[in-house]
Amino acid sequence: MHSVLLPSNSDTGFLGLSSLPVSSTLPLGIHSSGGSALSHKVPNAVYRISLAMKPQVVFVLGGPGAGKGTQCAKIVENYGYTHLSAGDLLRAERSREGSEFGQLIDSYIKEGKIVPVEITINLLRKAMEETMQLDQEKFRFLIDGFPRNQDNLQGWTTTMDTKANVKFVLFFDCGNQVCIDRCLERGKSSGRTDDNRESLEKRIQTYLQSTRPIIEQYEKQGKVRTVDASRSVEEVFADVKSLLDKEG
């Protein structure tokens, strides 16, 4: 996914409406003709728009090689979601010329570690803002590969809990060996620096130790929808389709 990243100190997107001056919200469809009566109505209008624009989020989790990206692409094609891969955004930022975080992100990815939450959330938030600025109807997002640990979850809760609605977690459950075999096969053509056996073993351990507990937390809240991801792409998507049709 190509993403134009906004300056890190910008808080002028849809997800930062509450902190904006009234005048800066006018391009969203509120047009002032200069009357004093309108100035009393604008805050309520801004509030209604901020509710209407609140992103609807599905977190997509599973081990490396579970097929998250493949299934997300099919969901986008059939259901009109926007797919945001935390990993893809981080890799794009790592490669972006002049990025102040590029080298840091690179070292974390190569070690199979989880990038600091502030960086990841900032990239996700900016990508959602940009998408909604281009098309106000695109407010449904698949966030793939996040939250990956307790720090991620806490960061999201602190920063985004009031700005986005998490509908549920779509969990692609797949055995470790199947995941490793898929990634090694993918690594022959993907060009990804982490699709090798050494990095994969670290990524699997990180997933088991850090991400599985997050999935279990959401399970206790009744917010996890599990799909057996060890099967073929079409078999897995048939279950995903049934699930999404049911969720609405």
PDB file of C-alpha atoms in Angstrom:
ATOM      1  CA  MET A   1       0.000   0.000   0.000  1.00  0.00           C
ATOM      2  CA  HIS A   2       1.319   3.442  -0.868  1.00  0.00           C
ATOM      3  CA  SER A   3       0.805   5.897   1.950  1.00  0.00           C
ATOM      4  CA  VAL A   4       1.660   9.589   2.015  1.00  0.00           C
ATOM      5  CA  LEU A   5       2.703  10.181   5.587  1.00  0.00           C
ATOM      6  CA  LEU A   6       1.784  13.494   7.150  1.00  0.00           C
ATOM      7  CA  PRO A   7       4.148  15.385   9.487  1.00  0.00           C
ATOM      8  CA  SER A   8       4.359  13.713  12.875  1.00  0.00           C
ATOM      9  CA  ASN A   9       3.206  16.837  14.695  1.00  0.00           C
ATOM     10  CA  SER A  10       0.063  17.158  12.576  1.00  0.00           C
ATOM     11  CA  ASP A  11      -3.212  16.627  14.420  1.00  0.00           C
ATOM     12  CA  THR A  12      -5.505  18.089  11.813  1.00  0.00           C
ATOM     13  CA  GLY A  13      -7.037  14.923  10.383  1.00  0.00           C
ATOM     14  CA  PHE A  14     -10.430  13.344  11.021  1.00  0.00           C
ATOM     15  CA  LEU A  15      -9.111  11.556  14.096  1.00  0.00           C
ATOM     16  CA  GLY A  16      -8.043  14.818  15.705  1.00  0.00           C
ATOM     17  CA  LEU A  17     -11.257  16.825  15.230  1.00  0.00           C
ATOM     18  CA  SER A  18     -11.752  17.536  18.911  1.00  0.00           C
ATOM     19  CA  SER A  19      -8.544  19.558  19.064  1.00  0.00           C
ATOM     20  CA  LEU A  20      -9.132  21.657  15.947  1.00  0.00           C
ATOM     21  CA  PRO A  21     -10.360  25.236  15.751  1.00  0.00           C
ATOM     22  CA  VAL A  22     -13.844  25.461  14.252  1.00  0.00           C
ATOM     23  CA  SER A  23     -12.637  27.196  11.088  1.00  0.00           C
ATOM     24  CA  SER A  24     -10.403  24.289  10.124  1.00  0.00           C
ATOM     25  CA  THR A  25     -13.371  21.917  10.063  1.00  0.00           C
ATOM     26  CA  LEU A  26     -15.261  23.843   7.376  1.00  0.00           C
ATOM     27  CA  PRO A  27     -13.895  21.825   4.410  1.00  0.00           C
ATOM     28  CA  LEU A  28     -15.671  18.792   5.831  1.00  0.00           C
ATOM     29  CA  GLY A  29     -18.968  20.202   4.563  1.00  0.00           C
ATOM     30  CA  ILE A  30     -19.779  23.015   6.998  1.00  0.00           C
ATOM     31  CA  HIS A  31     -19.781  26.253   5.022  1.00  0.00           C
ATOM     32  CA  SER A  32     -20.000  29.501   6.904  1.00  0.00           C
ATOM     33  CA  SER A  33     -21.706  32.512   5.343  1.00  0.00           C
ATOM     34  CA  GLY A  34     -20.550  34.783   8.143  1.00  0.00           C
ATOM     35  CA  GLY A  35     -23.665  34.943  10.342  1.00  0.00           C
ATOM     36  CA  SER A  36     -23.283  34.971  14.129  1.00  0.00           C
ATOM     37  CA  ALA A  37     -26.142  32.461  14.490  1.00  0.00           C
ATOM     38  CA  LEU A  38     -24.098  29.864  12.629  1.00  0.00           C
ATOM     39  CA  SER A  39     -21.225  30.111  15.066  1.00  0.00           C
ATOM     40  CA  HIS A  40     -23.443  28.637  17.798  1.00  0.00           C
ATOM     41  CA  LYS A  41     -24.464  25.719  15.582  1.00  0.00           C
ATOM     42  CA  VAL A  42     -21.032  24.795  14.229  1.00  0.00           C
ATOM     43  CA  PRO A  43     -19.693  22.968  17.327  1.00  0.00           C
ATOM     44  CA  ASN A  44     -22.726  20.627  17.324  1.00  0.00           C
ATOM     45  CA  ALA A  45     -22.284  20.028  13.602  1.00  0.00           C
ATOM     46  CA  VAL A  46     -18.610  19.274  14.140  1.00  0.00           C
ATOM     47  CA  TYR A  47     -19.537  16.832  16.891  1.00  0.00           C
ATOM     48  CA  ARG A  48     -22.030  15.021  14.631  1.00  0.00           C
ATOM     49  CA  ILE A  49     -19.460  14.780  11.854  1.00  0.00           C
ATOM     50  CA  SER A  50     -16.810  13.441  14.238  1.00  0.00           C
ATOM     51  CA  LEU A  51     -19.212  10.657  15.244  1.00  0.00           C
ATOM     52  CA  ALA A  52     -20.103   9.879  11.644  1.00  0.00           C
ATOM     53  CA  MET A  53     -16.425   9.750  10.729  1.00  0.00           C
ATOM     54  CA  LYS A  54     -15.339   7.507  13.590  1.00  0.00           C
ATOM     55  CA  PRO A  55     -13.393   4.667  11.953  1.00  0.00           C
ATOM     56  CA  GLN A  56     -14.783   1.145  12.361  1.00  0.00           C
ATOM     57  CA  VAL A  57     -11.810  -1.158  12.934  1.00  0.00           C
ATOM     58  CA  VAL A  58     -11.285  -4.909  12.727  1.00  0.00           C
ATOM     59  CA  PHE A  59      -7.945  -6.049  14.143  1.00  0.00           C
ATOM     60  CA  VAL A  60      -6.505  -8.940  12.090  1.00  0.00           C
ATOM     61  CA  LEU A  61      -4.144 -11.202  14.039  1.00  0.00           C
ATOM     62  CA  GLY A  62      -2.347 -14.495  13.504  1.00  0.00           C
ATOM     63  CA  GLY A  63       1.175 -15.853  13.319  1.00  0.00           C
ATOM     64  CA  PRO A  64       3.621 -14.952  10.544  1.00  0.00           C
ATOM     65  CA  GLY A  65       2.505 -16.817   7.426  1.00  0.00           C
ATOM     66  CA  ALA A  66      -1.066 -17.369   8.651  1.00  0.00           C
ATOM     67  CA  GLY A  67      -2.371 -15.651   5.509  1.00  0.00           C
ATOM     68  CA  LYS A  68      -3.487 -12.346   7.020  1.00  0.00           C
ATOM     69  CA  GLY A  69      -2.448 -10.239   4.023  1.00  0.00           C
ATOM     70  CA  THR A  70      -3.938 -12.643   1.486  1.00  0.00           C
ATOM     71  CA  GLN A  71      -7.284 -12.798   3.269  1.00  0.00           C
ATOM     72  CA  CYS A  72      -7.347  -9.029   3.855  1.00  0.00           C
ATOM     73  CA  ALA A  73      -6.927  -8.473   0.104  1.00  0.00           C
ATOM     74  CA  LYS A  74      -9.975 -10.672  -0.566  1.00  0.00           C
ATOM     75  CA  ILE A  75     -12.001  -8.876   2.124  1.00  0.00           C
ATOM     76  CA  VAL A  76     -11.132  -5.498   0.557  1.00  0.00           C
ATOM     77  CA  GLU A  77     -12.188  -6.772  -2.869  1.00  0.00           C
ATOM     78  CA  ASN A  78     -15.519  -8.162  -1.633  1.00  0.00           C
ATOM     79  CA  TYR A  79     -16.514  -5.912   1.270  1.00  0.00           C
ATOM     80  CA  GLY A  80     -14.993  -2.464   0.684  1.00  0.00           C
ATOM     81  CA  TYR A  81     -12.776  -2.324   3.741  1.00  0.00           C
ATOM     82  CA  THR A  82      -9.449  -0.495   3.616  1.00  0.00           C
ATOM     83  CA  HIS A  83      -6.531  -2.750   4.535  1.00  0.00           C
ATOM     84  CA  LEU A  84      -3.797  -1.247   6.670  1.00  0.00           C
ATOM     85  CA  SER A  85      -0.888  -3.564   7.366  1.00  0.00           C
ATOM     86  CA  ALA A  86       1.152  -2.393  10.334  1.00  0.00           C
ATOM     87  CA  GLY A  87       4.143  -4.270   8.916  1.00  0.00           C
ATOM     88  CA  ASP A  88       3.784  -2.764   5.436  1.00  0.00           C
ATOM     89  CA  LEU A  89       3.485   0.746   6.876  1.00  0.00           C
ATOM     90  CA  LEU A  90       6.600   0.199   8.983  1.00  0.00           C
ATOM     91  CA  ARG A  91       8.541  -1.190   6.015  1.00  0.00           C
ATOM     92  CA  ALA A  92       7.439   1.772   3.862  1.00  0.00           C
ATOM     93  CA  GLU A  93       8.523   4.192   6.571  1.00  0.00           C
ATOM     94  CA  ARG A  94      11.846   2.371   6.901  1.00  0.00           C
ATOM     95  CA  SER A  95      12.453   2.904   3.160  1.00  0.00           C
ATOM     96  CA  ARG A  96      11.184   6.491   3.054  1.00  0.00           C
ATOM     97  CA  GLU A  97      13.981   8.933   2.302  1.00  0.00           C
ATOM     98  CA  GLY A  98      14.645  11.218   5.249  1.00  0.00           C
ATOM     99  CA  SER A  99      12.730   9.100   7.769  1.00  0.00           C
ATOM    100  CA  GLU A 100      13.946   9.745  11.297  1.00  0.00           C
ATOM    101  CA  PHE A 101      12.790   6.255  12.326  1.00  0.00           C
ATOM    102  CA  GLY A 102      14.044   4.225   9.347  1.00  0.00           C
ATOM    103  CA  GLN A 103      17.171   2.795  10.935  1.00  0.00           C
ATOM    104  CA  LEU A 104      15.403   2.046  14.219  1.00  0.00           C
ATOM    105  CA  ILE A 105      12.561   0.243  12.436  1.00  0.00           C
ATOM    106  CA  ASP A 106      15.059  -1.741  10.362  1.00  0.00           C
ATOM    107  CA  SER A 107      16.894  -3.059  13.409  1.00  0.00           C
ATOM    108  CA  TYR A 108      13.658  -4.088  15.142  1.00  0.00           C
ATOM    109  CA  ILE A 109      12.318  -5.899  12.067  1.00  0.00           C
ATOM    110  CA  LYS A 110      15.563  -7.812  11.463  1.00  0.00           C
ATOM    111  CA  GLU A 111      15.595  -8.966  15.097  1.00  0.00           C
ATOM    112  CA  GLY A 112      11.955 -10.041  14.918  1.00  0.00           C
ATOM    113  CA  LYS A 113      11.131  -7.559  17.683  1.00  0.00           C
ATOM    114  CA  ILE A 114       8.072  -5.323  17.984  1.00  0.00           C
ATOM    115  CA  VAL A 115       8.608  -1.704  16.928  1.00  0.00           C
ATOM    116  CA  PRO A 116       7.844   0.948  19.621  1.00  0.00           C
ATOM    117  CA  VAL A 117       4.093   1.535  19.786  1.00  0.00           C
ATOM    118  CA  GLU A 118       4.262   5.306  19.310  1.00  0.00           C
ATOM    119  CA  ILE A 119       5.729   4.868  15.823  1.00  0.00           C
ATOM    120  CA  THR A 120       3.220   2.222  14.743  1.00  0.00           C
ATOM    121  CA  ILE A 121       0.127   4.026  16.032  1.00  0.00           C
ATOM    122  CA  ASN A 122       1.240   7.275  14.429  1.00  0.00           C
ATOM    123  CA  LEU A 123       1.572   5.540  11.041  1.00  0.00           C
ATOM    124  CA  LEU A 124      -1.820   3.814  11.412  1.00  0.00           C
ATOM    125  CA  ARG A 125      -3.581   6.997  12.497  1.00  0.00           C
ATOM    126  CA  LYS A 126      -2.146   9.016   9.604  1.00  0.00           C
ATOM    127  CA  ALA A 127      -3.077   6.300   7.101  1.00  0.00           C
ATOM    128  CA  MET A 128      -6.692   6.264   8.371  1.00  0.00           C
ATOM    129  CA  GLU A 129      -6.891  10.056   8.272  1.00  0.00           C
ATOM    130  CA  GLU A 130      -5.552  10.168   4.734  1.00  0.00           C
ATOM    131  CA  THR A 131      -7.985   7.489   3.531  1.00  0.00           C
ATOM    132  CA  MET A 132     -10.989   9.268   5.055  1.00  0.00           C
ATOM    133  CA  GLN A 133      -9.903  12.634   3.702  1.00  0.00           C
ATOM    134  CA  LEU A 134      -9.897  11.189   0.178  1.00  0.00           C
ATOM    135  CA  ASP A 135     -13.263   9.434   0.599  1.00  0.00           C
ATOM    136  CA  GLN A 136     -15.526  10.046   3.603  1.00  0.00           C
ATOM    137  CA  GLU A 137     -17.364   6.777   2.882  1.00  0.00           C
ATOM    138  CA  LYS A 138     -14.213   4.754   3.542  1.00  0.00           C
ATOM    139  CA  PHE A 139     -14.398   4.471   7.316  1.00  0.00           C
ATOM    140  CA  ARG A 140     -14.058   0.677   7.710  1.00  0.00           C
ATOM    141  CA  PHE A 141     -10.531  -0.572   8.266  1.00  0.00           C
ATOM    142  CA  LEU A 142      -8.770  -3.899   8.591  1.00  0.00           C
ATOM    143  CA  ILE A 143      -5.694  -3.315  10.746  1.00  0.00           C
ATOM    144  CA  ASP A 144      -3.426  -6.264  10.089  1.00  0.00           C
ATOM    145  CA  GLY A 145      -0.678  -7.294  12.517  1.00  0.00           C
ATOM    146  CA  PHE A 146      -1.695  -5.010  15.378  1.00  0.00           C
ATOM    147  CA  PRO A 147      -1.892  -4.967  18.401  1.00  0.00           C
ATOM    148  CA  ARG A 148       0.986  -7.418  18.752  1.00  0.00           C
ATOM    149  CA  ASN A 149       1.705  -7.056  22.469  1.00  0.00           C
ATOM    150  CA  GLN A 150       0.455  -5.492  25.697  1.00  0.00           C
ATOM    151  CA  ASP A 151       2.332  -2.269  24.985  1.00  0.00           C
ATOM    152  CA  ASN A 152       0.591  -2.003  21.594  1.00  0.00           C
ATOM    153  CA  LEU A 153      -2.809  -2.575  23.185  1.00  0.00           C
ATOM    154  CA  GLN A 154      -2.194  -0.065  25.957  1.00  0.00           C
ATOM    155  CA  GLY A 155      -0.933   2.508  23.446  1.00  0.00           C
ATOM    156  CA  TRP A 156      -4.022   2.029  21.275  1.00  0.00           C
ATOM    157  CA  THR A 157      -6.346   2.290  24.286  1.00  0.00           C
ATOM    158  CA  THR A 158      -4.671   5.487  25.464  1.00  0.00           C
ATOM    159  CA  THR A 159      -4.396   7.178  22.062  1.00  0.00           C
ATOM    160  CA  MET A 160      -7.209   5.813  19.906  1.00  0.00           C
ATOM    161  CA  ASP A 161      -9.918   4.326  22.121  1.00  0.00           C
ATOM    162  CA  THR A 162     -12.175   7.385  21.823  1.00  0.00           C
ATOM    163  CA  LYS A 163     -11.273   8.013  18.166  1.00  0.00           C
ATOM    164  CA  ALA A 164     -11.978   4.604  16.623  1.00  0.00           C
ATOM    165  CA  ASN A 165     -14.368   1.741  17.316  1.00  0.00           C
ATOM    166  CA  VAL A 166     -12.857  -1.759  17.411  1.00  0.00           C
ATOM    167  CA  LYS A 167     -15.648  -4.079  16.211  1.00  0.00           C
ATOM    168  CA  PHE A 168     -13.850  -7.382  16.760  1.00  0.00           C
ATOM    169  CA  VAL A 169     -10.584  -9.297  16.292  1.00  0.00           C
ATOM    170  CA  LEU A 170     -10.322 -11.582  13.244  1.00  0.00           C
ATOM    171  CA  PHE A 171      -7.921 -14.325  14.326  1.00  0.00           C
ATOM    172  CA  PHE A 172      -6.315 -16.573  11.703  1.00  0.00           C
ATOM    173  CA  ASP A 173      -5.308 -19.657  13.685  1.00  0.00           C
ATOM    174  CA  CYS A 174      -2.541 -21.676  12.071  1.00  0.00           C
ATOM    175  CA  GLY A 175       0.078 -24.175  13.307  1.00  0.00           C
ATOM    176  CA  ASN A 176       3.645 -22.944  13.713  1.00  0.00           C
ATOM    177  CA  GLN A 177       5.183 -25.355  11.180  1.00  0.00           C
ATOM    178  CA  VAL A 178       2.631 -24.456   8.501  1.00  0.00           C
ATOM    179  CA  CYS A 179       3.392 -20.764   9.099  1.00  0.00           C
ATOM    180  CA  ILE A 180       7.161 -21.325   8.858  1.00  0.00           C
ATOM    181  CA  ASP A 181       6.863 -23.372   5.650  1.00  0.00           C
ATOM    182  CA  ARG A 182       4.660 -20.701   4.049  1.00  0.00           C
ATOM    183  CA  CYS A 183       7.047 -17.895   4.975  1.00  0.00           C
ATOM    184  CA  LEU A 184      10.104 -19.763   3.668  1.00  0.00           C
ATOM    185  CA  GLU A 185       8.291 -20.352   0.391  1.00  0.00           C
ATOM    186  CA  ARG A 186       7.202 -16.698   0.289  1.00  0.00           C
ATOM    187  CA  GLY A 187      10.775 -15.616   1.021  1.00  0.00           C
ATOM    188  CA  LYS A 188      11.954 -17.033  -2.311  1.00  0.00           C
ATOM    189  CA  SER A 189      10.200 -14.168  -4.094  1.00  0.00           C
ATOM    190  CA  SER A 190       9.052 -11.611  -1.484  1.00  0.00           C
ATOM    191  CA  GLY A 191      12.391  -9.877  -0.967  1.00  0.00           C
ATOM    192  CA  ARG A 192      11.479  -9.457   2.716  1.00  0.00           C
ATOM    193  CA  THR A 193      14.512  -9.482   5.011  1.00  0.00           C
ATOM    194  CA  ASP A 194      12.563 -11.308   7.732  1.00  0.00           C
ATOM    195  CA  ASP A 195      11.388 -14.267   5.592  1.00  0.00           C
ATOM    196  CA  ASN A 196      14.311 -16.488   6.613  1.00  0.00           C
ATOM    197  CA  ARG A 197      14.485 -19.307   9.145  1.00  0.00           C
ATOM    198  CA  GLU A 198      16.475 -17.393  11.783  1.00  0.00           C
ATOM    199  CA  SER A 199      14.137 -14.387  11.770  1.00  0.00           C
ATOM    200  CA  LEU A 200      11.079 -16.639  11.558  1.00  0.00           C
ATOM    201  CA  GLU A 201      11.967 -18.553  14.702  1.00  0.00           C
ATOM    202  CA  LYS A 202      12.286 -15.245  16.560  1.00  0.00           C
ATOM    203  CA  ARG A 203       9.015 -13.970  15.082  1.00  0.00           C
ATOM    204  CA  ILE A 204       7.157 -17.143  16.084  1.00  0.00           C
ATOM    205  CA  GLN A 205       8.462 -16.850  19.650  1.00  0.00           C
ATOM    206  CA  THR A 206       7.487 -13.166  19.773  1.00  0.00           C
ATOM    207  CA  TYR A 207       4.021 -14.069  18.503  1.00  0.00           C
ATOM    208  CA  LEU A 208       3.521 -16.859  21.062  1.00  0.00           C
ATOM    209  CA  GLN A 209       4.837 -14.837  23.995  1.00  0.00           C
ATOM    210  CA  SER A 210       3.398 -11.424  23.150  1.00  0.00           C
ATOM    211  CA  THR A 211       0.486 -11.622  20.683  1.00  0.00           C
ATOM    212  CA  ARG A 212      -1.354 -14.756  21.802  1.00  0.00           C
ATOM    213  CA  PRO A 213      -2.012 -13.217  25.257  1.00  0.00           C
ATOM    214  CA  ILE A 214      -3.630 -10.206  23.514  1.00  0.00           C
ATOM    215  CA  ILE A 215      -5.917 -12.532  21.540  1.00  0.00           C
ATOM    216  CA  GLU A 216      -6.820 -14.306  24.793  1.00  0.00           C
ATOM    217  CA  GLN A 217      -7.681 -10.953  26.404  1.00  0.00           C
ATOM    218  CA  TYR A 218     -10.080 -10.122  23.581  1.00  0.00           C
ATOM    219  CA  GLU A 219     -11.534 -13.646  23.780  1.00  0.00           C
ATOM    220  CA  LYS A 220     -12.555 -12.972  27.371  1.00  0.00           C
ATOM    221  CA  GLN A 221     -14.454  -9.920  26.081  1.00  0.00           C
ATOM    222  CA  GLY A 222     -16.220 -12.028  23.438  1.00  0.00           C
ATOM    223  CA  LYS A 223     -14.584 -10.031  20.637  1.00  0.00           C
ATOM    224  CA  VAL A 224     -12.559 -12.723  18.836  1.00  0.00           C
ATOM    225  CA  ARG A 225     -13.725 -14.419  15.620  1.00  0.00           C
ATOM    226  CA  THR A 226     -11.465 -17.422  14.922  1.00  0.00           C
ATOM    227  CA  VAL A 227     -10.858 -18.949  11.491  1.00  0.00           C
ATOM    228  CA  ASP A 228      -8.817 -22.121  10.825  1.00  0.00           C
ATOM    229  CA  ALA A 229      -6.111 -20.698   8.549  1.00  0.00           C
ATOM    230  CA  SER A 230      -4.239 -23.957   7.895  1.00  0.00           C
ATOM    231  CA  ARG A 231      -6.406 -24.731   4.844  1.00  0.00           C
ATOM    232  CA  SER A 232      -6.413 -23.395   1.276  1.00  0.00           C
ATOM    233  CA  VAL A 233      -6.986 -19.712   0.561  1.00  0.00           C
ATOM    234  CA  GLU A 234     -10.485 -20.344  -0.811  1.00  0.00           C
ATOM    235  CA  GLU A 235     -11.522 -22.584   2.077  1.00  0.00           C
ATOM    236  CA  VAL A 236     -10.356 -20.006   4.596  1.00  0.00           C
ATOM    237  CA  PHE A 237     -12.117 -17.168   2.775  1.00  0.00           C
ATOM    238  CA  ALA A 238     -15.386 -19.118   2.674  1.00  0.00           C
ATOM    239  CA  ASP A 239     -15.350 -19.057   6.490  1.00  0.00           C
ATOM    240  CA  VAL A 240     -14.308 -15.384   6.547  1.00  0.00           C
ATOM    241  CA  LYS A 241     -17.180 -14.522   4.203  1.00  0.00           C
ATOM    242  CA  SER A 242     -19.724 -16.324   6.381  1.00  0.00           C
ATOM    243  CA  LEU A 243     -18.384 -14.531   9.428  1.00  0.00           C
ATOM    244  CA  LEU A 244     -18.462 -11.061   7.844  1.00  0.00           C
ATOM    245  CA  ASP A 245     -21.947 -11.614   6.417  1.00  0.00           C
ATOM    246  CA  LYS A 246     -23.099 -12.498   9.925  1.00  0.00           C
ATOM    247  CA  GLU A 247     -21.359  -9.526  11.556  1.00  0.00           C
ATOM    248  CA  GLY A 248     -22.791  -7.050   9.030  1.00  0.00           C
TER     249      GLY A 248
END
